[in-house]
Structure formats: C-alpha cells, structure tokens
Coordinates of N, CA and C in Angstrom, one line a residue:
Chain A
E1 N -108.8 -120.1 77.4 CA -109.8 -120.3 76.3 C -109.8 -121.6 75.7
A2 N -110.8 -122.4 75.8 CA -110.7 -123.8 75.1 C -110.8 -123.4 73.7
G3 N -109.9 -124.4 73.1 CA -110.0 -124.5 71.6 C -111.2 -125.1 70.8
V4 N -110.8 -125.3 69.5 CA -111.9 -126.0 68.7 C -111.8 -127.6 68.9
A5 N -112.8 -128.1 69.4 CA -112.9 -129.7 69.9 C -113.7 -130.4 68.7
Q6 N -113.0 -131.6 68.2 CA -113.5 -132.5 67.3 C -113.5 -133.8 67.8
S7 N -114.4 -134.8 67.4 CA -114.4 -136.2 67.6 C -115.2 -136.9 66.7
P8 N -114.8 -138.2 66.5 CA -113.8 -138.8 67.1 C -112.4 -138.3 66.4
R9 N -111.3 -138.9 67.1 CA -110.1 -138.4 66.3 C -109.5 -139.3 65.3
Y10 N -109.9 -140.7 65.1 CA -109.9 -141.6 64.2 C -111.2 -142.3 63.8
K11 N -111.4 -142.7 62.7 CA -112.1 -143.7 62.3 C -112.2 -144.4 61.1
I12 N -112.0 -145.6 61.1 CA -112.1 -146.6 60.1 C -113.4 -147.3 59.5
I13 N -113.7 -147.2 58.5 CA -114.8 -147.7 57.9 C -114.6 -148.4 56.6
E14 N -115.7 -149.3 56.2 CA -115.6 -149.7 54.8 C -116.3 -148.9 53.9
K15 N -115.8 -149.2 52.7 CA -116.6 -148.3 51.7 C -118.3 -148.4 51.7
R16 N -118.9 -147.5 51.4 CA -120.4 -147.6 51.3 C -121.1 -147.6 52.7
Q17 N -120.2 -147.5 53.9 CA -120.5 -147.2 55.2 C -121.0 -145.8 55.3
S18 N -121.7 -145.4 56.6 CA -121.8 -144.1 56.9 C -121.0 -143.6 58.0
V19 N -120.5 -142.4 58.2 CA -119.7 -141.9 59.2 C -120.3 -140.3 59.5
A20 N -120.1 -140.0 60.7 CA -120.2 -138.8 61.2 C -119.3 -138.0 62.2
F21 N -118.9 -136.7 61.7 CA -117.8 -136.3 62.6 C -118.7 -135.0 63.3
W22 N -118.0 -134.7 64.5 CA -118.5 -133.7 65.4 C -117.7 -132.4 65.7
C23 N -118.1 -131.5 65.7 CA -117.1 -130.1 66.0 C -117.8 -129.1 67.0
N24 N -117.2 -128.8 67.9 CA -117.7 -127.8 68.8 C -116.5 -126.6 68.7
P25 N -117.0 -125.5 68.2 CA -116.2 -124.3 67.9 C -115.8 -123.5 69.1
I26 N -114.9 -122.6 69.1 CA -114.4 -121.8 70.1 C -115.6 -120.9 70.6
S27 N -115.9 -120.7 71.9 CA -117.3 -120.0 72.4 C -117.3 -118.6 71.7
G28 N -118.3 -118.3 71.3 CA -118.6 -117.0 70.5 C -118.2 -116.8 69.2
H29 N -117.8 -117.7 68.7 CA -117.4 -117.7 67.3 C -118.5 -118.0 66.3
A30 N -118.8 -117.0 65.5 CA -120.0 -117.2 64.8 C -119.9 -117.8 63.4
T31 N -118.5 -118.1 62.9 CA -118.3 -118.6 61.7 C -117.4 -120.0 61.9
L32 N -118.1 -121.1 61.4 CA -117.4 -122.4 61.3 C -117.3 -123.0 60.1
Y33 N -116.2 -123.8 59.9 CA -115.7 -124.2 58.7 C -115.2 -125.7 58.7
W34 N -115.5 -126.5 57.7 CA -115.2 -127.9 57.6 C -114.3 -127.9 56.4
Y35 N -113.0 -128.5 56.7 CA -112.1 -128.7 55.6 C -111.7 -130.3 55.3
Q36 N -111.2 -130.5 54.1 CA -110.9 -131.9 53.9 C -109.3 -131.7 53.7
Q37 N -108.5 -132.5 54.1 CA -107.2 -132.6 53.8 C -106.6 -134.0 53.4
I38 N -106.3 -134.1 52.1 CA -106.0 -135.5 51.6 C -104.5 -135.4 51.9
L39 N -103.9 -136.7 52.0 CA -102.7 -136.8 52.5 C -101.6 -136.2 51.5
G40 N -100.8 -135.3 51.7 CA -99.9 -134.5 51.2 C -100.2 -133.3 50.6
Q41 N -101.4 -132.9 50.7 CA -102.2 -131.9 50.0 C -102.6 -130.7 51.3
G42 N -102.5 -129.6 50.7 CA -103.5 -128.5 51.9 C -104.8 -128.6 52.0
P43 N -105.4 -128.2 53.0 CA -106.7 -128.2 53.4 C -107.7 -127.6 52.3
K44 N -108.8 -128.3 52.1 CA -109.5 -127.8 51.0 C -110.9 -127.4 51.7
L45 N -111.6 -126.2 51.6 CA -112.9 -125.9 52.3 C -113.9 -126.6 51.5
L46 N -114.6 -127.3 52.5 CA -116.0 -128.1 52.0 C -117.1 -127.3 52.2
I47 N -117.3 -126.6 53.5 CA -118.5 -125.8 53.8 C -118.2 -124.8 54.8
Q48 N -118.9 -123.6 54.9 CA -118.6 -122.4 55.7 C -120.0 -122.2 56.3
F49 N -120.1 -122.1 57.5 CA -121.3 -121.8 58.2 C -121.2 -120.3 58.9
Q50 N -122.2 -119.3 58.8 CA -122.1 -118.4 59.5 C -123.6 -118.4 60.4
N51 N -123.1 -118.6 61.9 CA -124.3 -119.0 62.8 C -124.8 -120.2 62.4
N52 N -126.2 -120.3 61.9 CA -126.6 -121.6 61.6 C -127.0 -121.6 60.1
G53 N -126.3 -120.6 59.2 CA -126.7 -120.5 57.9 C -125.6 -121.0 57.1
V54 N -125.7 -121.8 56.0 CA -124.6 -121.8 55.0 C -124.2 -120.5 54.2
V55 N -122.9 -120.4 54.2 CA -122.4 -119.2 53.6 C -121.7 -119.7 52.3
D56 N -121.0 -120.8 52.3 CA -120.3 -121.5 51.1 C -120.2 -123.1 51.1
D57 N -120.9 -123.6 50.2 CA -120.7 -125.2 50.1 C -120.4 -125.5 48.8
S58 N -119.9 -124.6 48.2 CA -119.6 -125.0 46.6 C -118.8 -126.1 46.4
Q59 N -117.8 -126.4 47.3 CA -116.9 -127.6 47.2 C -117.4 -128.9 47.9
L60 N -118.5 -128.9 48.3 CA -118.9 -130.1 49.1 C -119.8 -130.9 48.1
P61 N -119.2 -132.2 48.2 CA -119.8 -133.3 47.1 C -121.2 -133.5 47.8
K62 N -122.1 -132.8 47.3 CA -123.7 -132.8 47.9 C -124.3 -134.2 47.8
D63 N -123.7 -135.1 46.9 CA -124.5 -136.4 46.6 C -124.2 -137.4 47.8
R64 N -123.1 -137.0 48.8 CA -122.9 -137.9 49.6 C -122.5 -137.4 51.0
F65 N -122.1 -135.9 51.0 CA -121.7 -135.3 51.9 C -122.9 -134.4 52.5
S66 N -123.0 -134.1 53.9 CA -124.1 -133.3 54.5 C -123.3 -132.6 55.6
A67 N -123.8 -131.5 56.1 CA -123.6 -130.9 57.3 C -124.5 -130.2 57.8
E68 N -124.3 -129.8 59.1 CA -125.5 -128.9 59.6 C -124.9 -128.6 60.8
R69 N -125.6 -127.1 61.4 CA -125.1 -126.3 62.4 C -126.4 -125.8 62.8
L70 N -127.3 -126.8 63.6 CA -128.8 -126.4 63.9 C -128.6 -125.2 64.9
K71 N -128.1 -125.2 65.8 CA -128.3 -124.1 66.7 C -127.3 -123.1 66.7
G72 N -126.4 -123.1 65.7 CA -125.4 -121.9 65.6 C -124.1 -122.4 66.4
V73 N -124.1 -123.4 67.0 CA -122.9 -123.6 67.9 C -122.1 -125.0 67.2
D74 N -122.4 -126.1 67.8 CA -122.0 -127.2 67.3 C -122.2 -127.7 65.7
S75 N -121.5 -128.4 65.1 CA -121.6 -128.9 63.8 C -121.3 -130.4 63.6
T76 N -121.9 -131.1 62.7 CA -121.8 -132.3 62.2 C -121.6 -132.4 60.9
L77 N -120.7 -133.2 60.5 CA -120.3 -133.5 59.0 C -120.7 -134.9 58.8
K78 N -121.3 -135.3 57.7 CA -121.6 -136.8 57.7 C -121.3 -137.1 56.4
I79 N -121.0 -138.4 56.1 CA -120.7 -139.0 54.6 C -121.5 -140.3 54.5
Q80 N -122.3 -140.1 53.5 CA -123.0 -141.4 53.4 C -123.4 -141.6 51.8
P81 N -122.9 -142.6 51.2 CA -122.1 -143.7 51.4 C -120.6 -143.2 51.2
A82 N -119.7 -143.7 52.1 CA -118.2 -143.4 52.0 C -117.7 -144.1 50.5
K83 N -116.9 -143.6 50.2 CA -115.9 -143.8 48.9 C -114.3 -144.0 49.4
L84 N -113.6 -144.9 48.7 CA -112.3 -145.0 49.1 C -111.7 -143.6 49.1
E85 N -111.9 -142.6 48.1 CA -111.2 -141.4 48.1 C -111.7 -140.6 49.3
D86 N -112.5 -140.8 50.1 CA -112.9 -140.0 51.0 C -112.0 -140.1 52.3
S87 N -110.9 -141.0 52.2 CA -109.8 -141.3 53.3 C -109.2 -139.9 53.1
A88 N -108.9 -139.2 54.3 CA -108.6 -137.8 54.6 C -108.4 -137.5 56.1
V89 N -108.0 -136.3 56.1 CA -108.4 -135.8 57.5 C -109.3 -134.6 57.5
Y90 N -110.1 -134.5 58.4 CA -111.3 -133.7 58.2 C -111.2 -132.8 59.2
L91 N -110.8 -131.5 58.9 CA -110.4 -130.3 60.0 C -111.8 -129.5 60.3
C92 N -112.0 -129.2 61.4 CA -112.9 -128.0 61.5 C -112.2 -126.8 62.2
A93 N -112.8 -125.7 61.8 CA -111.9 -124.4 62.2 C -113.4 -123.4 62.6
S94 N -112.9 -122.5 63.3 CA -113.9 -121.3 63.7 C -113.2 -119.9 63.8
S95 N -113.9 -119.0 63.6 CA -113.5 -117.6 63.7 C -114.6 -116.7 64.1
W96 N -114.0 -115.5 64.6 CA -115.1 -114.8 65.2 C -116.2 -114.3 64.2
Q97 N -115.8 -113.9 62.9 CA -116.9 -113.5 62.0 C -116.1 -114.2 60.5
G98 N -117.1 -114.1 59.4 CA -116.3 -115.0 58.4 C -115.9 -114.1 57.1
D99 N -115.6 -113.0 57.5 CA -115.3 -111.9 56.3 C -113.9 -112.0 55.8
G100 N -113.1 -112.8 56.5 CA -111.8 -113.0 55.9 C -110.8 -112.2 56.6
H101 N -111.0 -111.2 57.4 CA -110.3 -110.4 58.3 C -109.9 -111.2 59.7
Y102 N -110.8 -112.1 60.0 CA -110.5 -112.8 61.2 C -109.8 -114.1 61.2
E103 N -108.8 -114.3 62.0 CA -107.9 -115.7 62.0 C -108.9 -116.7 62.2
Q104 N -108.6 -117.8 61.6 CA -109.3 -119.0 61.8 C -108.5 -119.9 62.7
F105 N -109.1 -120.7 63.7 CA -108.5 -121.5 64.7 C -108.9 -122.9 64.3
F106 N -108.1 -123.8 64.3 CA -108.3 -125.1 63.9 C -108.3 -126.2 65.0
G107 N -109.2 -127.3 64.7 CA -109.1 -128.3 65.8 C -108.3 -129.4 65.3
P108 N -108.0 -130.3 66.0 CA -107.0 -131.5 65.9 C -107.3 -132.3 64.7
G109 N -108.6 -132.5 64.1 CA -108.9 -133.2 63.0 C -109.3 -134.4 63.4
T110 N -110.3 -135.1 62.6 CA -110.7 -136.6 62.4 C -109.8 -137.2 61.3
R111 N -109.1 -138.2 61.6 CA -108.5 -139.0 60.4 C -109.5 -140.1 60.0
L112 N -109.8 -140.0 58.9 CA -110.8 -141.1 58.2 C -110.2 -142.0 57.4
T113 N -110.3 -143.4 57.6 CA -109.7 -144.4 56.7 C -110.9 -145.0 56.2
V114 N -111.1 -145.1 54.7 CA -112.2 -146.0 54.1 C -111.5 -147.2 53.6
L115 N -112.0 -148.5 53.9 CA -111.2 -149.5 53.3 C -112.0 -150.2 52.4
Chain B
K1 N -109.8 -117.3 40.3 CA -109.6 -118.2 41.3 C -108.2 -118.4 42.0
Q2 N -108.3 -117.9 43.4 CA -106.8 -117.8 44.0 C -106.1 -119.3 44.0
E3 N -104.8 -119.2 43.4 CA -104.0 -120.4 43.4 C -102.8 -120.1 44.6
V4 N -102.3 -121.2 45.3 CA -101.1 -120.9 46.2 C -100.0 -122.0 46.0
T5 N -99.0 -121.6 45.8 CA -97.8 -122.4 45.7 C -96.7 -122.4 46.6
Q6 N -96.5 -123.4 47.2 CA -95.4 -123.5 48.0 C -94.0 -124.3 47.4
I7 N -92.9 -123.5 47.7 CA -91.6 -124.1 47.1 C -90.5 -124.0 48.1
P8 N -89.9 -124.9 48.5 CA -89.8 -126.3 48.0 C -90.9 -127.3 48.6
A9 N -91.2 -128.2 48.0 CA -92.0 -129.4 48.5 C -91.6 -130.0 49.7
A10 N -90.4 -130.0 49.9 CA -89.7 -130.7 50.9 C -88.2 -130.1 51.1
L11 N -87.9 -130.3 52.3 CA -86.4 -129.7 52.7 C -85.8 -130.5 53.6
S12 N -84.6 -130.8 53.5 CA -83.8 -131.5 54.7 C -82.6 -130.7 54.9
V13 N -82.5 -130.3 56.2 CA -81.0 -129.5 56.7 C -80.6 -130.0 57.8
P14 N -79.4 -129.6 58.0 CA -78.6 -130.0 59.1 C -79.1 -129.0 60.4
E15 N -79.2 -129.5 61.7 CA -79.6 -128.5 62.7 C -78.5 -127.2 62.7
G16 N -79.3 -126.2 63.1 CA -78.3 -125.0 63.1 C -78.4 -124.2 62.0
E17 N -79.0 -124.6 60.8 CA -79.1 -123.8 59.8 C -80.2 -122.7 59.7
N18 N -80.0 -121.5 59.1 CA -81.1 -120.7 58.7 C -81.9 -121.2 57.5
L19 N -83.3 -121.1 57.4 CA -83.7 -121.5 56.1 C -85.0 -120.6 55.8
V20 N -85.3 -120.7 54.6 CA -86.3 -119.9 54.0 C -87.3 -120.6 53.2
L21 N -88.6 -120.5 53.6 CA -89.7 -121.4 52.9 C -90.5 -120.2 52.1
N22 N -90.9 -120.8 51.0 CA -91.6 -119.6 50.0 C -93.0 -120.0 49.8
C23 N -93.9 -119.0 49.7 CA -95.0 -119.0 49.3 C -95.5 -118.1 48.2
S24 N -96.1 -118.5 47.2 CA -96.6 -117.5 46.3 C -98.2 -117.6 45.8
F25 N -98.8 -116.5 45.5 CA -100.3 -116.4 45.4 C -100.5 -115.6 44.2
T26 N -101.6 -115.9 43.6 CA -101.8 -115.2 42.2 C -103.0 -114.1 42.3
D27 N -103.7 -114.0 43.3 CA -104.5 -112.7 43.5 C -104.1 -112.1 44.8
S28 N -103.9 -110.8 44.4 CA -103.2 -109.9 45.4 C -104.2 -109.3 46.4
A29 N -105.6 -109.6 46.1 CA -106.5 -108.8 46.9 C -106.9 -109.9 48.0
I30 N -106.1 -109.8 49.0 CA -106.3 -110.6 50.2 C -106.5 -109.7 51.5
Y31 N -107.1 -110.4 52.6 CA -107.2 -109.9 54.0 C -105.7 -109.8 54.7
N32 N -105.4 -111.0 54.6 CA -104.1 -111.5 55.3 C -103.5 -112.7 54.8
L33 N -102.4 -113.1 55.4 CA -101.8 -114.5 55.0 C -101.4 -115.1 56.3
Q34 N -101.4 -116.3 56.5 CA -101.2 -117.1 57.8 C -100.2 -118.2 57.2
W35 N -99.1 -118.6 58.3 CA -98.4 -119.6 58.2 C -98.8 -120.4 59.2
F36 N -98.9 -121.9 58.8 CA -99.3 -122.6 59.9 C -98.2 -123.9 60.0
R37 N -98.1 -124.5 61.0 CA -97.5 -125.8 61.3 C -98.1 -126.9 61.5
Q38 N -97.7 -128.0 60.8 CA -98.7 -129.2 61.1 C -97.8 -130.4 61.3
D39 N -97.9 -131.1 62.6 CA -97.3 -132.2 62.8 C -97.8 -133.4 62.4
P40 N -97.3 -134.7 62.1 CA -97.7 -135.7 61.6 C -99.0 -136.1 62.3
G41 N -100.2 -136.3 61.7 CA -101.4 -136.8 62.3 C -102.0 -135.8 63.3
K42 N -101.8 -134.5 63.1 CA -102.1 -133.5 64.2 C -102.8 -132.4 63.2
G43 N -103.4 -131.5 64.2 CA -104.3 -130.5 63.5 C -103.1 -129.3 63.0
L44 N -103.8 -128.0 62.7 CA -103.0 -126.9 62.3 C -102.6 -126.0 63.6
T45 N -101.4 -125.6 63.6 CA -101.1 -124.7 64.6 C -100.7 -123.3 64.1
S46 N -101.3 -122.3 64.3 CA -101.1 -121.0 63.5 C -99.8 -120.7 64.0
L47 N -98.8 -120.0 63.3 CA -97.4 -119.5 63.7 C -97.6 -117.8 63.5
L48 N -97.9 -117.6 62.6 CA -97.9 -116.0 62.4 C -98.9 -115.6 61.2
L49 N -99.5 -114.4 61.6 CA -100.7 -114.0 60.5 C -99.9 -112.7 60.3
I50 N -100.0 -112.3 58.8 CA -99.7 -110.9 58.5 C -101.2 -110.3 57.8
Q51 N -101.2 -109.0 58.4 CA -102.5 -108.5 57.6 C -101.8 -107.9 56.4
S52 N -102.9 -107.6 55.5 CA -102.5 -107.0 54.1 C -101.8 -106.0 54.0
S53 N -102.1 -105.0 55.2 CA -101.3 -103.8 55.4 C -99.8 -103.9 56.0
Q54 N -99.7 -104.9 56.4 CA -98.3 -105.2 57.0 C -97.3 -105.9 56.2
R55 N -96.0 -105.8 56.5 CA -94.8 -106.1 55.5 C -94.4 -107.4 56.3
E56 N -94.4 -107.5 57.6 CA -93.7 -108.7 58.1 C -94.1 -108.7 59.6
Q57 N -93.9 -110.0 60.1 CA -94.3 -110.3 61.6 C -93.1 -111.3 62.1
T58 N -92.8 -111.3 63.4 CA -92.0 -111.9 63.9 C -92.5 -112.7 65.3
S59 N -92.1 -113.9 65.5 CA -92.3 -114.4 66.6 C -91.2 -115.4 66.8
G60 N -90.3 -115.2 67.9 CA -89.2 -116.0 68.5 C -88.3 -116.2 67.1
R61 N -87.9 -117.4 66.8 CA -86.9 -117.5 65.7 C -87.7 -117.6 64.3
L62 N -88.9 -117.4 64.2 CA -89.6 -116.9 63.1 C -89.8 -115.7 62.7
N63 N -89.8 -115.4 61.4 CA -90.0 -114.1 60.8 C -90.8 -114.5 59.4
A64 N -92.0 -113.7 59.3 CA -92.6 -114.0 57.9 C -92.8 -112.6 57.2
S65 N -92.6 -112.6 56.1 CA -92.7 -111.4 55.1 C -93.6 -111.3 54.2
L66 N -94.3 -110.4 53.9 CA -95.4 -110.3 52.7 C -95.1 -109.3 51.8
D67 N -95.2 -109.5 50.6 CA -95.0 -108.5 49.5 C -96.4 -108.8 48.8
K68 N -97.3 -108.0 48.8 CA -98.7 -108.4 48.3 C -98.5 -108.0 46.8
S69 N -97.8 -107.2 46.4 CA -98.0 -106.6 45.1 C -97.3 -107.7 44.1
S70 N -96.3 -108.5 44.8 CA -95.6 -109.5 44.0 C -96.4 -110.9 44.2
G71 N -97.2 -111.1 45.0 CA -97.8 -112.2 45.6 C -97.0 -113.1 46.0
R72 N -96.1 -112.8 47.1 CA -95.2 -113.7 47.6 C -95.0 -113.5 49.1
S73 N -94.9 -114.4 49.8 CA -94.4 -114.5 51.2 C -93.3 -115.5 51.5
T74 N -92.6 -114.9 52.4 CA -91.5 -116.0 53.0 C -91.5 -116.1 54.6
L75 N -91.1 -117.5 54.9 CA -91.2 -117.8 56.2 C -89.6 -118.0 56.5
Y76 N -89.0 -117.1 57.4 CA -87.6 -117.3 57.6 C -87.5 -118.0 59.2
I77 N -86.9 -119.3 59.2 CA -86.6 -119.9 60.6 C -85.1 -119.9 60.8
A78 N -84.8 -119.0 61.7 CA -83.1 -119.3 62.3 C -83.0 -120.2 63.1
A79 N -81.7 -120.5 63.0 CA -81.2 -121.4 63.9 C -82.0 -122.8 64.1
S80 N -82.3 -123.4 63.0 CA -83.3 -124.7 62.9 C -82.9 -125.5 64.0
Q81 N -83.9 -126.3 64.6 CA -84.0 -127.4 65.6 C -84.5 -128.6 65.1
P82 N -83.9 -130.0 65.6 CA -84.9 -130.9 65.2 C -86.3 -130.8 65.5
G83 N -86.8 -130.2 66.6 CA -88.3 -129.9 66.8 C -88.8 -129.2 66.0
D84 N -88.2 -128.6 65.1 CA -88.9 -127.8 63.9 C -89.2 -128.8 62.8
S85 N -88.9 -129.9 62.9 CA -89.4 -130.7 61.7 C -91.0 -130.9 61.7
A86 N -91.6 -130.7 60.6 CA -93.0 -130.5 60.4 C -93.3 -130.2 59.2
T87 N -94.5 -130.2 58.9 CA -95.1 -129.3 57.5 C -95.4 -128.1 57.7
Y88 N -94.9 -127.3 57.0 CA -95.4 -125.8 56.9 C -96.4 -125.4 55.9
L89 N -97.4 -124.8 56.3 CA -98.5 -124.4 55.3 C -98.7 -123.0 55.5
C90 N -98.9 -122.3 54.2 CA -99.2 -121.2 54.1 C -100.7 -121.0 53.6
A91 N -101.4 -120.1 54.0 CA -102.9 -119.9 53.5 C -103.3 -118.3 53.4
V92 N -103.9 -118.1 52.4 CA -104.2 -116.9 52.0 C -105.4 -116.4 51.9
A93 N -106.0 -115.5 53.1 CA -107.3 -115.1 53.2 C -107.9 -114.2 52.0
G94 N -108.8 -114.7 51.3 CA -109.6 -113.8 50.5 C -111.2 -113.8 50.9
N95 N -111.9 -114.1 50.0 CA -113.4 -114.5 50.4 C -113.4 -115.9 51.1
M96 N -112.4 -116.7 50.7 CA -112.0 -117.9 51.6 C -110.6 -118.0 51.8
L97 N -110.3 -119.1 52.7 CA -108.9 -119.4 53.0 C -108.3 -120.3 52.1
T98 N -107.3 -120.1 51.4 CA -106.8 -120.9 50.4 C -105.4 -121.4 50.8
F99 N -105.0 -122.6 50.8 CA -103.8 -123.2 51.3 C -103.0 -123.5 50.0
G100 N -101.7 -123.6 50.4 CA -100.7 -124.2 49.5 C -100.6 -125.5 49.8
G101 N -99.8 -126.3 49.2 CA -99.4 -127.8 49.4 C -98.6 -128.1 50.4
G102 N -97.8 -127.1 51.1 CA -97.1 -127.3 52.1 C -95.7 -127.5 51.7
T103 N -94.8 -127.3 52.7 CA -93.4 -127.8 52.6 C -92.9 -128.7 53.8
R104 N -92.6 -129.8 53.4 CA -92.2 -130.9 54.6 C -90.8 -130.5 54.8
L105 N -90.6 -130.1 56.3 CA -89.3 -129.9 56.7 C -88.7 -130.9 57.4
M106 N -87.6 -131.3 57.3 CA -86.8 -132.3 58.2 C -85.4 -131.6 58.7
V107 N -85.3 -131.5 59.9 CA -83.9 -130.8 60.5 C -83.3 -132.0 61.3
K108 N -82.2 -132.3 60.7 CA -81.4 -133.5 61.0 C -80.5 -133.0 62.4
P109 N -80.3 -133.9 63.3 CA -79.4 -133.6 64.4 C -77.9 -133.6 64.0

C-alpha cells in the first residue's frame, strides 16, 4: 500500500514570495490533515479536511495561508506572502475517517526555509 | 484545551541501556495515544498506538503503557542501540491530534 506522498521535499524562498505544497493521501482515506512543525517542537495542526470539506481550520493563519482539496483526494497548501517565521516542516497526514479513532499516517514532509 | 508534555526533552545513554520516555496529558477524554519516531529531516514513523481501552502495546523492543486516569504514558525501550537515536513524539487523539514537544534520544556506541 502506497503511503502519503508530498512534494517538494525541500523549498527555499525569500520572504514575501509565494510557495505551494502538494499532498496525495493514502487511497481511500477520507480525512486529510496539514501540520506545521517548527524546529524543536511537535507538529501543530493547521487544517483538517473531510473529503473536500474543511472540518477544522482554527489554527490556520488565514491572512497568508490557504488550502484546498477540490476533488476530495489531493490537496495543496499555499503561503502568500511568506514570512521568516514560516520556516518549518509542513507535514501532510491522512486517515480512514476523522473522528479520532483512526490512526493518522504521515508523509515525509516539506522543509521550507524562508530567507 | 489538551496539553501534552514530554520529559525529558533530551536524553543521552550508552548502548545497551534500558530507558523510559515519559508523556503526560491534561485531558483524559481521548480516543487513543500514539508514539512516533522522527529522524532528522524526515517525517513521522508510527511506532505504537494504544486505544483508550488498552493499558499497553508491545512491538519488538518497544513497550508503551497508558494510564488514562492519571494522564500518563511511558515508552520503554529495551537494550537500546545507536540506531534508536531519533526524536520520539507522543500524540494524543481527542477531537484533534495533539503532540508533545518530543524527546531527543542519543544512544552512544
């Protein structure tokens, strides 16, 4: 069974530029998550999708971050414009359903460096 | 709001030692608790998942326990090896998955 795929693996940009990350979840998983992990900290949930609808985006900085999952499969996370403090690893995860009972499986992450 | 704390933040041990990593959480209304391993620059690898109705789970040299009433979990690693060097994260599943800050483990040959 293929795992969660993410691309790119690494990205370096200058502040005020835009960047987008892509995630393909495990086939059949209805729930998709984006996390931000700052160096030395645990991951923090940014947004949770159930199929193509948003379940929780309470911790997403909506003035600069946006995410979509138009067809209920792949998802993109965008940052525009980027700030220095956005430097982090962005992790995508998926689960069969999103009610907390089901295990989340994580992708390899995208390491973003903002200069 | 759920808060998850991991102690110690960093640990260095000689090869062969048995060791215990600690995780505590403030809200006992959880579905499950997971322990993850994270190597530098990599994603998260799930090690063990304990359902809220369970007391422990074992996988090879790893044993995780859960005491929901006291809000604690421990990850026991037997006969540690240099390849065990990584950051270990615990995460508690309620309405969302809440992570601790991790324990950075170094096992010296």
